[in-house]
Coordinates of C-alpha atoms in Angstrom, one line a residue:
Chain A
X478 CA 29.2 41.1 -1.1
X479 CA 27.9 39.9 -4.0
X480 CA 24.7 39.0 -3.7
X481 CA 24.2 35.3 -4.3
X482 CA 21.0 33.6 -5.3
X483 CA 21.8 31.7 -2.7
X484 CA 21.5 34.6 0.3
X485 CA 18.2 35.3 -0.9
X486 CA 17.2 31.9 -0.7
X487 CA 18.4 31.5 2.4
X488 CA 16.8 34.1 3.7
X489 CA 13.3 33.1 2.5
X490 CA 13.7 29.9 4.4
X491 CA 14.6 31.8 7.2
X492 CA 11.4 33.9 6.9
X493 CA 9.0 30.7 6.2
X494 CA 10.5 28.9 9.0
X495 CA 9.5 32.9 11.1
X496 CA 5.6 31.8 10.2
X497 CA 5.5 28.3 10.9
X498 CA 7.2 29.7 14.1
X499 CA 3.8 32.0 14.1
X500 CA 1.7 29.5 13.7
X501 CA 2.6 27.1 16.9
X502 CA 2.0 30.5 18.4
X503 CA -1.3 30.0 17.2
X504 CA -2.2 27.0 17.9
X505 CA -1.0 26.9 21.7
X506 CA -4.2 29.8 22.4
X507 CA -7.0 27.4 20.7
X508 CA -6.6 24.7 23.0
X509 CA -4.7 22.7 25.7
X510 CA -5.0 18.9 25.7
X511 CA -8.3 17.2 24.3
X512 CA -11.6 18.7 24.2
X513 CA -13.1 15.9 25.6
X514 CA -12.0 14.2 28.8
X515 CA -14.9 12.2 30.3
X516 CA -18.4 10.9 29.2
X517 CA -19.9 13.1 31.3
X518 CA -18.7 16.5 29.2
X519 CA -20.3 15.7 26.1
X520 CA -22.6 12.4 25.9
X521 CA -23.7 12.4 22.1
X522 CA -20.1 12.5 21.5
X523 CA -18.2 9.7 24.0
X524 CA -20.7 7.5 21.9
X525 CA -19.1 8.3 18.3
X526 CA -15.7 8.1 20.0
X527 CA -16.4 4.9 21.5
X528 CA -17.9 3.8 18.4
X529 CA -14.5 5.0 16.1
X530 CA -12.2 3.8 18.8
X531 CA -13.9 -0.3 18.6
X532 CA -13.5 0.1 14.9
X533 CA -10.5 0.6 14.6
X534 CA -8.9 -1.2 17.0
X535 CA -10.6 -4.1 15.4
X536 CA -9.2 -2.3 11.2
X537 CA -5.8 -2.5 13.2
X538 CA -6.5 -6.4 14.3
X539 CA -7.4 -7.1 11.0
X540 CA -4.3 -5.0 9.4
X541 CA -1.3 -7.0 10.7
X542 CA -3.5 -10.1 9.3
X543 CA -3.5 -9.3 6.3
X544 CA 0.6 -8.2 6.3
X545 CA 1.1 -11.6 8.5
X546 CA -0.4 -12.8 6.3
X547 CA 1.7 -11.2 3.5
X548 CA 4.6 -12.0 4.9
X549 CA 3.9 -16.4 5.0
X550 CA 2.6 -15.8 1.0
X551 CA 5.5 -13.8 0.5
X552 CA 7.5 -16.7 1.7
X553 CA 5.5 -19.4 -0.2
X554 CA 6.2 -17.6 -3.3
X555 CA 10.0 -17.6 -2.9
X556 CA 9.5 -21.1 -1.9
X557 CA 7.7 -22.1 -4.9
X558 CA 9.9 -19.9 -7.5
X559 CA 13.2 -21.6 -6.2
X560 CA 11.5 -25.0 -7.4
X561 CA 10.3 -23.5 -10.3
X562 CA 14.1 -22.7 -11.4
X563 CA 15.2 -26.5 -10.4
X564 CA 12.9 -27.6 -12.6
X565 CA 13.7 -26.1 -14.9
X566 CA 17.7 -26.9 -14.4
X567 CA 16.3 -30.7 -14.2
X568 CA 14.4 -29.7 -17.8
X569 CA 17.6 -28.2 -19.2
X570 CA 19.2 -31.6 -18.2
X571 CA 16.4 -34.2 -19.3
X572 CA 17.0 -32.0 -23.0
X573 CA 21.1 -33.2 -22.3
X574 CA 20.1 -36.1 -22.1
X575 CA 18.1 -37.3 -24.1
X576 CA 20.9 -37.0 -26.8
X577 CA 22.3 -40.3 -27.6
X578 CA 25.5 -38.7 -28.1
X579 CA 25.7 -38.7 -24.7
X580 CA 28.8 -40.7 -23.3
X581 CA 28.0 -43.0 -20.6
X582 CA 29.7 -41.5 -18.4
X583 CA 28.5 -38.2 -19.6
X584 CA 25.3 -39.6 -18.5
X585 CA 27.1 -40.0 -15.1
X586 CA 27.7 -36.6 -14.9
X587 CA 24.3 -34.9 -15.8
X588 CA 22.8 -38.1 -13.1
X589 CA 24.8 -35.8 -10.4
X590 CA 23.7 -32.8 -11.0
X591 CA 20.0 -34.1 -11.2
X592 CA 20.2 -35.9 -8.3
X593 CA 21.3 -33.1 -6.0
X594 CA 18.7 -31.1 -7.7
X595 CA 16.5 -34.2 -6.6
X596 CA 17.4 -34.3 -3.3
X597 CA 16.9 -30.4 -2.6
X598 CA 13.4 -30.8 -4.3
X599 CA 12.3 -33.5 -1.6
X600 CA 14.0 -31.0 1.4
X601 CA 12.0 -27.8 0.0
X602 CA 9.0 -29.5 -0.8
X603 CA 8.9 -30.0 2.9
X604 CA 9.3 -26.0 3.9
X605 CA 8.2 -24.4 6.1
X606 CA 7.5 -20.9 7.5
X607 CA 8.0 -19.7 10.8
X608 CA 6.9 -23.5 12.3
X609 CA 4.2 -24.4 10.1
X610 CA 4.3 -26.3 7.1
X611 CA 3.8 -24.5 3.7
X612 CA 2.4 -27.5 1.4
X613 CA -0.1 -29.3 3.8
X614 CA -3.0 -27.7 3.8
X615 CA -4.4 -27.0 7.2
X616 CA -2.3 -29.7 8.6
X617 CA 0.7 -27.0 9.2
X618 CA 2.0 -28.9 11.9
X619 CA 2.9 -32.3 10.4
X620 CA 5.0 -32.3 7.5
X621 CA 3.4 -33.4 4.0
X622 CA 6.0 -35.8 3.0
X623 CA 6.9 -37.7 5.8
X624 CA 9.3 -40.1 3.8
X625 CA 6.8 -42.5 2.6
X626 CA 6.6 -40.6 -0.8
X627 CA 2.6 -40.6 0.3
X628 CA 1.2 -36.9 0.7
X629 CA -0.2 -36.5 4.9
X630 CA -1.7 -32.5 3.2
X631 CA -5.3 -32.2 3.0
X632 CA -7.2 -29.5 0.6
X633 CA -8.8 -27.2 3.5
X634 CA -8.2 -23.3 3.5
X635 CA -6.0 -21.8 5.6
X636 CA -8.3 -18.9 6.6
X637 CA -7.5 -15.9 8.1
X638 CA -9.8 -12.4 8.6
X639 CA -9.6 -9.5 7.1
X640 CA -12.4 -7.9 7.7
X641 CA -15.7 -8.0 9.4
X642 CA -17.3 -11.2 8.1
X643 CA -14.3 -11.3 5.6
X644 CA -11.8 -14.7 5.7
X645 CA -9.5 -15.2 3.5
X646 CA -7.9 -18.4 2.2
X647 CA -4.0 -17.7 1.9
X648 CA -2.6 -21.6 1.4
X649 CA -1.4 -22.8 -1.8
X650 CA -3.0 -26.4 -3.1
X651 CA -0.8 -28.9 -2.6
X652 CA -2.9 -31.1 -3.3
X653 CA -2.7 -29.8 -7.0
X654 CA 1.1 -28.4 -7.1
X655 CA 2.2 -31.5 -6.6
X656 CA -0.1 -33.8 -8.5
X657 CA -1.1 -35.8 -6.3
X658 CA -3.7 -38.8 -6.4
X659 CA -6.5 -37.8 -3.6
X660 CA -7.1 -41.8 -2.8
X661 CA -3.1 -43.1 -2.7
X662 CA -1.3 -40.2 -1.8
X663 CA 1.3 -40.9 -4.8
X664 CA 2.4 -37.6 -6.7
X665 CA 3.6 -36.9 -10.2
X666 CA 6.2 -34.7 -8.8
X667 CA 8.0 -37.5 -7.4
X668 CA 6.8 -40.1 -9.4
X669 CA 8.7 -38.1 -12.5
X670 CA 11.4 -36.9 -10.5
X671 CA 12.1 -40.8 -9.7
X672 CA 11.9 -41.9 -13.3
X673 CA 13.9 -39.1 -14.2
X674 CA 17.2 -40.3 -12.3
X675 CA 16.0 -43.7 -12.9
X676 CA 16.5 -43.7 -16.8
X677 CA 19.6 -41.4 -15.9
X678 CA 21.1 -44.3 -14.3
X679 CA 20.0 -46.7 -16.8
X680 CA 21.2 -45.1 -19.3
X681 CA 18.2 -44.9 -21.3
X682 CA 18.1 -42.3 -23.9
X683 CA 14.0 -42.8 -24.1
X684 CA 13.4 -43.0 -21.0
X685 CA 15.3 -39.7 -20.4
X686 CA 13.4 -38.2 -23.4
X687 CA 10.3 -39.1 -21.8
X688 CA 11.3 -37.2 -18.9
X689 CA 11.3 -34.0 -20.9
X690 CA 7.3 -33.9 -21.1
X691 CA 6.7 -35.4 -17.7
X692 CA 8.9 -32.2 -16.4
X693 CA 6.8 -29.8 -18.3
X694 CA 3.6 -31.0 -16.5
X695 CA 5.2 -30.1 -13.1
X696 CA 6.2 -26.8 -14.7
X697 CA 3.0 -25.6 -15.5
X698 CA 1.7 -27.1 -12.2
X699 CA 4.1 -24.6 -10.3
X700 CA 3.1 -22.1 -12.5
X701 CA -0.6 -22.2 -12.4
X702 CA 0.1 -22.4 -8.3
X703 CA 2.7 -19.5 -8.9
X704 CA 0.0 -17.6 -10.5
X705 CA -2.9 -18.1 -8.1
X706 CA -0.9 -17.2 -5.0
X707 CA 0.2 -14.4 -6.8
X708 CA -3.5 -13.0 -7.4
X709 CA -3.8 -13.7 -3.8
X710 CA -0.8 -11.7 -2.3
X711 CA -2.5 -8.8 -4.4
X712 CA -5.6 -9.0 -3.9
X713 CA -4.5 -9.1 0.0
X714 CA -2.1 -6.0 -0.7
X715 CA -5.3 -4.3 -1.8
X716 CA -7.4 -5.1 0.8
X717 CA -3.8 -3.5 2.9
X718 CA -4.3 -0.5 1.7
X719 CA -7.9 0.0 1.9
X720 CA -7.5 -0.6 5.5
X721 CA -4.7 1.6 6.3
X722 CA -7.1 4.0 4.3
X723 CA -10.2 3.0 6.5
X724 CA -8.0 3.6 9.7
X725 CA -6.6 7.1 8.5
X726 CA -9.4 8.4 8.4
X727 CA -11.8 6.8 11.3
X728 CA -8.2 8.4 13.5
X729 CA -8.6 11.3 11.6
X730 CA -12.5 11.6 12.5
X731 CA -11.7 10.9 16.1
X732 CA -9.4 12.9 16.5
X733 CA -11.2 15.7 15.0
X734 CA -14.4 14.8 17.3
X735 CA -12.0 14.8 20.2
X736 CA -9.6 17.5 20.3
X737 CA -10.7 19.9 17.4
X738 CA -13.4 22.8 17.0
X739 CA -13.7 22.4 13.2
X740 CA -14.6 26.0 12.6
X741 CA -12.1 26.9 14.7
X742 CA -9.6 25.2 13.2
X743 CA -10.1 26.3 9.6
X744 CA -9.6 30.0 10.8
X745 CA -6.5 29.4 12.0
X746 CA -5.6 27.5 9.2
X747 CA -6.8 30.3 6.8
X748 CA -4.7 32.5 8.1
X749 CA -2.2 30.3 9.0
X750 CA -1.9 29.2 5.5
X751 CA -1.8 32.9 3.5
X752 CA 1.0 33.7 5.4
X753 CA 2.9 31.0 4.7
X754 CA 1.5 30.8 0.9
X755 CA 2.4 34.2 0.4
X756 CA 5.9 33.8 1.6
X757 CA 6.1 31.1 -0.8
X758 CA 4.6 33.1 -3.8
X759 CA 6.8 35.9 -2.8
X760 CA 9.5 33.5 -2.9
X761 CA 9.3 31.8 -6.1
X762 CA 9.6 34.8 -7.6
X763 CA 13.0 36.3 -6.0
X764 CA 14.3 33.0 -6.9
X765 CA 13.2 33.0 -10.4
X766 CA 16.0 33.9 -12.2
X767 CA 19.1 31.6 -12.1
X768 CA 22.0 31.1 -14.8
X769 CA 20.0 30.0 -17.4
X770 CA 17.8 33.1 -18.1
X771 CA 21.3 34.9 -18.3
X772 CA 22.2 32.4 -21.0
X773 CA 19.3 33.3 -23.1
Chain B
X170 CA -19.8 27.4 -1.3
X171 CA -21.2 24.4 0.2
X172 CA -22.2 21.2 -1.9
X173 CA -23.7 18.1 -1.7
X174 CA -21.4 15.0 -2.5
X175 CA -23.0 11.4 -3.7
X176 CA -20.2 8.8 -3.2
X177 CA -21.8 5.5 -4.7
X178 CA -19.0 3.6 -2.5
X179 CA -18.8 5.0 0.7
X180 CA -15.2 6.4 2.2
X181 CA -12.8 3.5 3.8
X182 CA -13.9 3.2 7.1
X183 CA -17.4 4.6 6.7
X184 CA -18.9 2.5 3.5
X185 CA -22.4 3.0 5.2
X186 CA -22.1 7.2 4.9
X187 CA -23.0 8.2 1.3
X188 CA -24.1 11.8 1.3
X189 CA -21.7 14.7 2.3
X190 CA -21.8 17.5 2.4
X191 CA -18.9 20.0 1.0
X192 CA -18.1 23.7 2.2
X193 CA -15.1 24.9 0.6
X194 CA -14.2 28.2 2.3
X195 CA -14.4 31.0 -0.2
X196 CA -10.4 31.6 -1.4
X197 CA -8.7 29.7 0.3
X198 CA -7.9 25.6 -0.4
X199 CA -9.7 24.6 2.5
X200 CA -12.9 22.6 2.9
X201 CA -14.7 20.7 4.6
X202 CA -16.6 17.3 4.9
X203 CA -19.7 16.5 6.3
X204 CA -21.8 13.4 6.6
X205 CA -25.7 14.7 6.1
X206 CA -26.6 12.5 8.0
X207 CA -24.0 12.3 11.2
X208 CA -22.4 15.2 11.6
X209 CA -19.5 14.2 13.7
X210 CA -18.6 12.4 10.7
X211 CA -16.1 15.2 9.3
X212 CA -12.9 15.9 7.6
X213 CA -10.9 19.1 6.8
X214 CA -9.8 19.0 3.5
X215 CA -7.0 20.4 1.3
X216 CA -6.4 21.1 -2.1
X217 CA -2.7 19.7 -1.9
X218 CA -1.2 20.5 -5.3
X219 CA -0.3 24.1 -4.0
X220 CA 1.8 22.1 -1.2
X221 CA 2.8 19.6 -3.5
X222 CA 3.0 20.8 -7.1
X223 CA 4.1 17.7 -8.8
X224 CA 1.2 15.7 -7.1
X225 CA -1.0 16.0 -9.3
X226 CA 0.1 14.8 -12.4
X227 CA 0.9 10.9 -10.4
X228 CA -2.9 11.1 -9.8
X229 CA -4.5 8.1 -12.0
X230 CA -7.9 7.4 -12.0
X231 CA -8.5 4.1 -13.5
X232 CA -11.6 3.1 -15.2
X233 CA -13.5 2.1 -12.3
X234 CA -13.5 5.4 -10.5
X235 CA -13.8 7.5 -13.8
X236 CA -17.4 5.0 -14.8
X237 CA -18.0 5.6 -10.4
X238 CA -17.5 9.2 -11.2
X239 CA -19.6 9.6 -14.6
X240 CA -16.5 11.6 -16.3
X241 CA -17.7 12.7 -19.6
X242 CA -14.8 14.4 -21.9
X243 CA -15.3 18.0 -20.9
X244 CA -15.0 17.7 -16.7
X245 CA -12.6 18.7 -14.5
X246 CA -12.3 17.1 -11.4
X247 CA -11.5 18.3 -8.4
X248 CA -8.5 16.8 -6.2
X249 CA -9.0 17.1 -2.8
X250 CA -6.4 15.5 0.6
X251 CA -7.7 14.7 4.1
X252 CA -5.7 16.3 6.7
X253 CA -4.9 14.8 10.5
X254 CA -5.4 18.1 11.9
X255 CA -3.2 18.3 15.1
X256 CA -4.8 20.7 17.9
X257 CA -1.7 20.5 20.7
X258 CA 0.4 21.6 17.2
X259 CA -1.2 22.2 14.4
X260 CA 2.3 22.3 12.2
X261 CA 2.5 18.8 12.8
X262 CA -0.9 18.2 11.1
X263 CA -0.3 15.8 8.3
X264 CA -2.1 15.2 4.5
X265 CA -2.7 11.7 3.2
X266 CA -1.4 11.6 0.0
X267 CA -2.2 8.3 -1.0
X268 CA -5.8 8.3 -0.5
X269 CA -7.1 11.5 -2.2
X270 CA -10.6 12.4 -2.7
X271 CA -11.6 12.8 -6.5
X272 CA -14.8 15.2 -6.7
X273 CA -17.0 15.4 -10.1
X274 CA -18.9 19.4 -9.4
X275 CA -21.1 18.1 -12.5
X276 CA -22.5 15.1 -11.4
X277 CA -21.9 15.3 -8.1
X278 CA -20.1 12.1 -7.1
X279 CA -17.7 11.9 -5.9
X280 CA -14.4 8.6 -4.8
X281 CA -11.3 8.1 -2.3
X282 CA -9.0 6.7 -4.5
X283 CA -6.6 4.6 -3.2
X284 CA -2.9 4.9 -5.1
X285 CA -1.2 1.7 -5.0
X286 CA 2.3 3.3 -5.3
X287 CA 4.7 3.7 -2.4
X288 CA 5.8 7.2 -3.0
X289 CA 2.9 9.1 -1.2
X290 CA 2.6 9.1 2.2
X291 CA 0.0 8.8 3.8
X292 CA 0.9 10.7 6.7
X293 CA 2.8 13.5 4.4
X294 CA 3.6 16.5 7.1
X295 CA 1.6 19.7 5.7
X296 CA 4.8 21.8 6.7
X297 CA 8.5 21.2 5.7
X298 CA 10.2 21.3 9.2
X299 CA 13.4 22.7 10.1
X300 CA 15.7 19.6 8.9
X301 CA 13.6 19.4 5.8
X302 CA 14.4 23.4 5.3
X303 CA 17.9 23.0 5.9
X304 CA 18.1 19.7 3.3
X305 CA 17.1 21.6 0.7
X306 CA 19.4 24.3 1.3
X307 CA 21.9 22.4 1.2
X308 CA 20.8 21.2 -1.8
X309 CA 20.4 24.5 -3.3
X310 CA 24.3 25.4 -2.4
X311 CA 26.0 23.7 -5.8
X312 CA 23.5 24.4 -8.0
X313 CA 23.1 27.9 -8.0
X314 CA 26.0 29.2 -8.1

């Protein structure tokens, strides 16, 4: 029988398996169940345990909030991303349409596409995530653009709790995004889109050309809005990671307090890990020669 | 070997505790980290590079952490990871690779770094399970002969 590296490594793995089985035997000798089960067992520890448990519960709630906030903001981000690319397409059409070499029929074709996009933008301006209107501020149950062309949202912040005394605004500012005049409710956004459509309809090349700069300023509001949103998303991601680490630290400590005599565990771990490491290092030496070594 | 470590920012979840004592078990890769003010807050640490040889190069300190740890040009940092001990089944114990503790032995400063990359698990089993071993074996099957 040819002894291949394959057999050597299988043997090694089965030896490693043996030593890890030995660990199972070892740990069975240490403890059965939780070291502390009722308050009278160790009153000082029980206080610490209850404190930790309360902390963990609130941190888990904050972490849930953070995940939901991330879901919400990512959905808002994807809506604004789509709207941005639609505005970019409109800008492209405006550049094309402002060229006087276009025949009236050509402008008609451009208008057809532009109107489709404008209509879709109007629908998206009333986007919802779940049942919440995203561009309404805290009026999340009311459509921000009810068909009158006037904004009904507000600029109050939509806050979620992400820590003790840490509330975080997850909303996007609809007033800034759409360039809403706070006194009249009229928006630069819909004004610019309507002007563009009218200009195409009238075959007014100069007015179509003017729409390019209007669309540019809409695009820049959307880019600003997305940048702000992106910064918020990355902050919440950081908070989320931090909370995850906090929860693990607290849970680790809880299980140390409750279940384990750390000193005893260290002794056991030492012996099991040393066995394991010895097996690994012997293994590494066995497997070392490979085909490459013979090709030298 | 016992040494005092100061965590200027505490560690996540225990921000109010800054002073810890680190007991490194001699001739091992294990240590115990205890809060000086509250001995009941204690963690069990391991040098993960022995289990995951390609781990260390992936741990990257930002300028902020470098500053907290007061790392000088010739300083060698010490990297530990927290183990969650499963007393009922030690073999199932996990290690948090997502958030290593970085210590600067010269200045006695420490920080728990949180890695943002998803590649590190916060509950990585310390010992390969039977299934992992089989998978490794199958991977090697084609390559070795």
